[in-house]
mmCIF file of C-alpha atoms in Angstrom:
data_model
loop_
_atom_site.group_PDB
_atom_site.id
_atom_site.type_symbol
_atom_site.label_atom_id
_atom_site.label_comp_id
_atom_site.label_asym_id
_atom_site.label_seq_id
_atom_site.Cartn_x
_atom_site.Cartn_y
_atom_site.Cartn_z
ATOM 1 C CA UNK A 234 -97.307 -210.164 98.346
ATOM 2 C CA UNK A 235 -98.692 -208.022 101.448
ATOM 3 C CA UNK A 236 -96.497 -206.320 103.724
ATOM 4 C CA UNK A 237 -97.013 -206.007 107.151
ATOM 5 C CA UNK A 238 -98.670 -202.955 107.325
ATOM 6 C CA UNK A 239 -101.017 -204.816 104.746
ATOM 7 C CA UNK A 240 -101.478 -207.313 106.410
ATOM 8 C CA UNK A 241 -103.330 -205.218 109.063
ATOM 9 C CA UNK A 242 -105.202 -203.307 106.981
ATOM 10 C CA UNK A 243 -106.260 -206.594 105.639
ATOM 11 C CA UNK A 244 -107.125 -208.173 109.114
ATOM 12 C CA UNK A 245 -109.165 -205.184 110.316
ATOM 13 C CA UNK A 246 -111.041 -204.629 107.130
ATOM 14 C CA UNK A 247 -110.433 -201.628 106.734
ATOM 15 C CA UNK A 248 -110.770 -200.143 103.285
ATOM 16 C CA UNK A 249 -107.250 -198.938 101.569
ATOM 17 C CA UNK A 250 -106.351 -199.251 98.266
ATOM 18 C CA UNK A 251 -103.274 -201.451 97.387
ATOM 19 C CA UNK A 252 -101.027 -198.928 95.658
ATOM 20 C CA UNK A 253 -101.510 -196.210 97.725
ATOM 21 C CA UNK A 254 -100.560 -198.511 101.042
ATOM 22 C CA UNK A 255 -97.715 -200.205 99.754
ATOM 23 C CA UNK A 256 -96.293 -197.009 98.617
ATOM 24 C CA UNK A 257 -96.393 -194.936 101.994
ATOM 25 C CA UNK A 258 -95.198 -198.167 103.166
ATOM 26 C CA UNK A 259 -92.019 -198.511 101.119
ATOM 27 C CA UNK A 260 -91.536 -194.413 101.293
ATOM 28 C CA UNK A 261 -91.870 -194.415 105.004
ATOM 29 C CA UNK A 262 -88.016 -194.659 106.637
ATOM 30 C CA UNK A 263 -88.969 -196.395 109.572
ATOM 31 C CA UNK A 264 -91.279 -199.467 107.804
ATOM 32 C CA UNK A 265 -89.685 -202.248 109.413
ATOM 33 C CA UNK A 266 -90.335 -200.707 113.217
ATOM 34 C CA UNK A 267 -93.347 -200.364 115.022
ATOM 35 C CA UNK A 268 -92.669 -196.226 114.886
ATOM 36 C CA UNK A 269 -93.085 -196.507 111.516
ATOM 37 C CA UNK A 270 -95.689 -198.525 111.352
ATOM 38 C CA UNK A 271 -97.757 -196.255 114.312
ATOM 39 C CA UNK A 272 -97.280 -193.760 111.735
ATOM 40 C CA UNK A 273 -98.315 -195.493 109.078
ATOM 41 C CA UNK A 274 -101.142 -197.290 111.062
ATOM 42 C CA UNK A 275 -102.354 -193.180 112.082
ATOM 43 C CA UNK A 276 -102.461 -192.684 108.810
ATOM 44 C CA UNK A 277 -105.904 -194.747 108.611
ATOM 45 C CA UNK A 278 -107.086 -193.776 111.966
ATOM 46 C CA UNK A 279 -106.143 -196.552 113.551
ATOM 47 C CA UNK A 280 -105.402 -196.452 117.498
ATOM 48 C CA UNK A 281 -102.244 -198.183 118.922
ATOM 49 C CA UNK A 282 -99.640 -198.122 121.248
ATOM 50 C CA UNK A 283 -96.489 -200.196 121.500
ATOM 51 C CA UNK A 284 -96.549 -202.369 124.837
ATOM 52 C CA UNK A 285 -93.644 -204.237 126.783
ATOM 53 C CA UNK A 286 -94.952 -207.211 128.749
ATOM 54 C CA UNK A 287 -93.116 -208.132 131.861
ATOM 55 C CA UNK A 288 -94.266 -211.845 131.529
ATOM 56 C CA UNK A 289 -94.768 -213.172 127.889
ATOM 57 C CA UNK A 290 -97.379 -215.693 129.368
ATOM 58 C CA UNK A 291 -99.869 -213.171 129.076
ATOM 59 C CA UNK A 292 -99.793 -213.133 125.746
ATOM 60 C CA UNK A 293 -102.918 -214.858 126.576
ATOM 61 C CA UNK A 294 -104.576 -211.756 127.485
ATOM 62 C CA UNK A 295 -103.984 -209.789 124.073
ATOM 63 C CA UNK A 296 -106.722 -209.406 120.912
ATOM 64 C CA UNK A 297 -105.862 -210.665 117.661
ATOM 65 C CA UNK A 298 -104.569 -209.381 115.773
ATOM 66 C CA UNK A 299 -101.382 -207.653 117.107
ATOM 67 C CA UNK A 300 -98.131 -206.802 115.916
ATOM 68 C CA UNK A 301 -95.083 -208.378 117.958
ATOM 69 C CA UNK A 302 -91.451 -207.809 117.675
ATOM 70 C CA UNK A 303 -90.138 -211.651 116.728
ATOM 71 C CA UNK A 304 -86.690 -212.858 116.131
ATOM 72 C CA UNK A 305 -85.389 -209.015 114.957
ATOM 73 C CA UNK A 306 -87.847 -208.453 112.783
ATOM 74 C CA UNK A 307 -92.044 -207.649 112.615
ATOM 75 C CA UNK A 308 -95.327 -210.002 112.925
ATOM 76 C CA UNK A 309 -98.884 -209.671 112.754
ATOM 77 C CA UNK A 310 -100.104 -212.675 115.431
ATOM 78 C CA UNK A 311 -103.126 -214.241 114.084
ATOM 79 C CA UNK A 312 -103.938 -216.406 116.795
ATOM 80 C CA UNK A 313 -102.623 -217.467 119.907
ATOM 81 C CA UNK A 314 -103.441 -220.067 122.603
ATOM 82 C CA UNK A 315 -101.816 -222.791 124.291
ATOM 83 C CA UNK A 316 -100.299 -224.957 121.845
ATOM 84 C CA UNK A 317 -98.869 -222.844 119.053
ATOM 85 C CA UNK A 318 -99.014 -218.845 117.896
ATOM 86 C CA UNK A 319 -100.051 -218.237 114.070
ATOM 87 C CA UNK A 320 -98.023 -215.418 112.652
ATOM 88 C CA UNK A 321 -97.604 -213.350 109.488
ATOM 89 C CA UNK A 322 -94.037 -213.472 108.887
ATOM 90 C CA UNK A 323 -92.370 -212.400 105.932
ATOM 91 C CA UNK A 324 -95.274 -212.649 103.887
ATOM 92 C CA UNK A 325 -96.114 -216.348 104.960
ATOM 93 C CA UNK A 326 -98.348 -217.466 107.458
ATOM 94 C CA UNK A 327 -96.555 -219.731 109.682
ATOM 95 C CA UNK A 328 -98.143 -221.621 112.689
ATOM 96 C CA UNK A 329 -95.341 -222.117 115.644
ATOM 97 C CA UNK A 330 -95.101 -223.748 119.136
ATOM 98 C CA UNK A 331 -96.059 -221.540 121.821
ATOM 99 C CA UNK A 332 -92.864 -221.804 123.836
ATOM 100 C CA UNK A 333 -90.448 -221.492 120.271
ATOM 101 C CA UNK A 334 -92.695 -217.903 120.048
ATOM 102 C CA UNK A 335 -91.998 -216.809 123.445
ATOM 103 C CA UNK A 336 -88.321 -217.642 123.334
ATOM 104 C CA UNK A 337 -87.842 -215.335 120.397
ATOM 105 C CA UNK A 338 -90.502 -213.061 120.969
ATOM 106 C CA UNK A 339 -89.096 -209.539 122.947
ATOM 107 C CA UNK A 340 -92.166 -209.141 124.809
ATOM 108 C CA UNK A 341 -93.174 -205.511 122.548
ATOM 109 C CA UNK A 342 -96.109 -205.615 121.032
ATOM 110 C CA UNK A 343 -98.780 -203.131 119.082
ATOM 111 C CA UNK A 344 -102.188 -204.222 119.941
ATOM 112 C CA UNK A 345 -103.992 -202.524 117.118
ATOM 113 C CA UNK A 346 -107.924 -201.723 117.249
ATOM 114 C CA UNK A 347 -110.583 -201.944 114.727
ATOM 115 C CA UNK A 348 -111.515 -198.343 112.531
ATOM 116 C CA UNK A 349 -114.241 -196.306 113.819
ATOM 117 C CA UNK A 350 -117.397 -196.729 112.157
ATOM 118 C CA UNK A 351 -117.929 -193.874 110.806
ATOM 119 C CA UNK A 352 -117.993 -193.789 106.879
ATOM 120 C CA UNK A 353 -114.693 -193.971 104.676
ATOM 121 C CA UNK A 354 -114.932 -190.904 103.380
ATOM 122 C CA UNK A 355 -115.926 -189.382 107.000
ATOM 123 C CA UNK A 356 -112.384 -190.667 108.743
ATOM 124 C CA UNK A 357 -110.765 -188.947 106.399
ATOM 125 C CA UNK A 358 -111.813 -185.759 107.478
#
């Protein structure tokens, strides 16, 4: 099954092979916390920044996908509107009510954008 940081890769299309993710991914110390992930997620030249929102109803405002510190642990949100929030949570995909989200949701989350698009073999460089 896909990890988190996978899971991103996955949802952005970005090109990565599967053993060479998973295992800076299970190397990295700080895996399970958006740090870590940053890292990882620099890595593929992929911009982010972690983001504490004073009112969790604008969760509204945010692209999918974006990672979300949820009930002590990591999520990729899928989707999000008025009824329920789709996550990625411990390699299932889970669809939940909006206001069960919010309640366990600490407001932090990692918008993550798409890779340039430039070439592969260019980013790298």
């Amino acid at each position: 099954m896909k990890n988190v940081f996978e899971q991103v890769l996955q949802q952005l299309h970005v090109p990565y092979t599967k053993k060479y993710a998973r295992n800076i991914y299970l190397q990295h110390p700080d895996r399970n916390n958006l740090w870590g992930i940053s890292d990882l997620l620099a890595l593929y030249d992929i911009s982010n920044v972690s983001i504490s929102m004073s009112d969790k109803e604008d969760i509204d405002r945010l692209s999918v996908p974006f990672l979300a510190e949820f009930s002590q642990d990591l999520v990729l949100v899928t989707q999000c509107n008025s009824d329920f929030v789709e996550i990625v949570w411990k390699n299932s995909l889970v669809k939940i009510a909006r206001q069960q989200f919010l309640r366990s949701w600490t407001g932090v989350v990692k918008p993550v954008a798409q890779v340039s698009d430039l070439p592969f073999n260019q980013r790298l460089s």
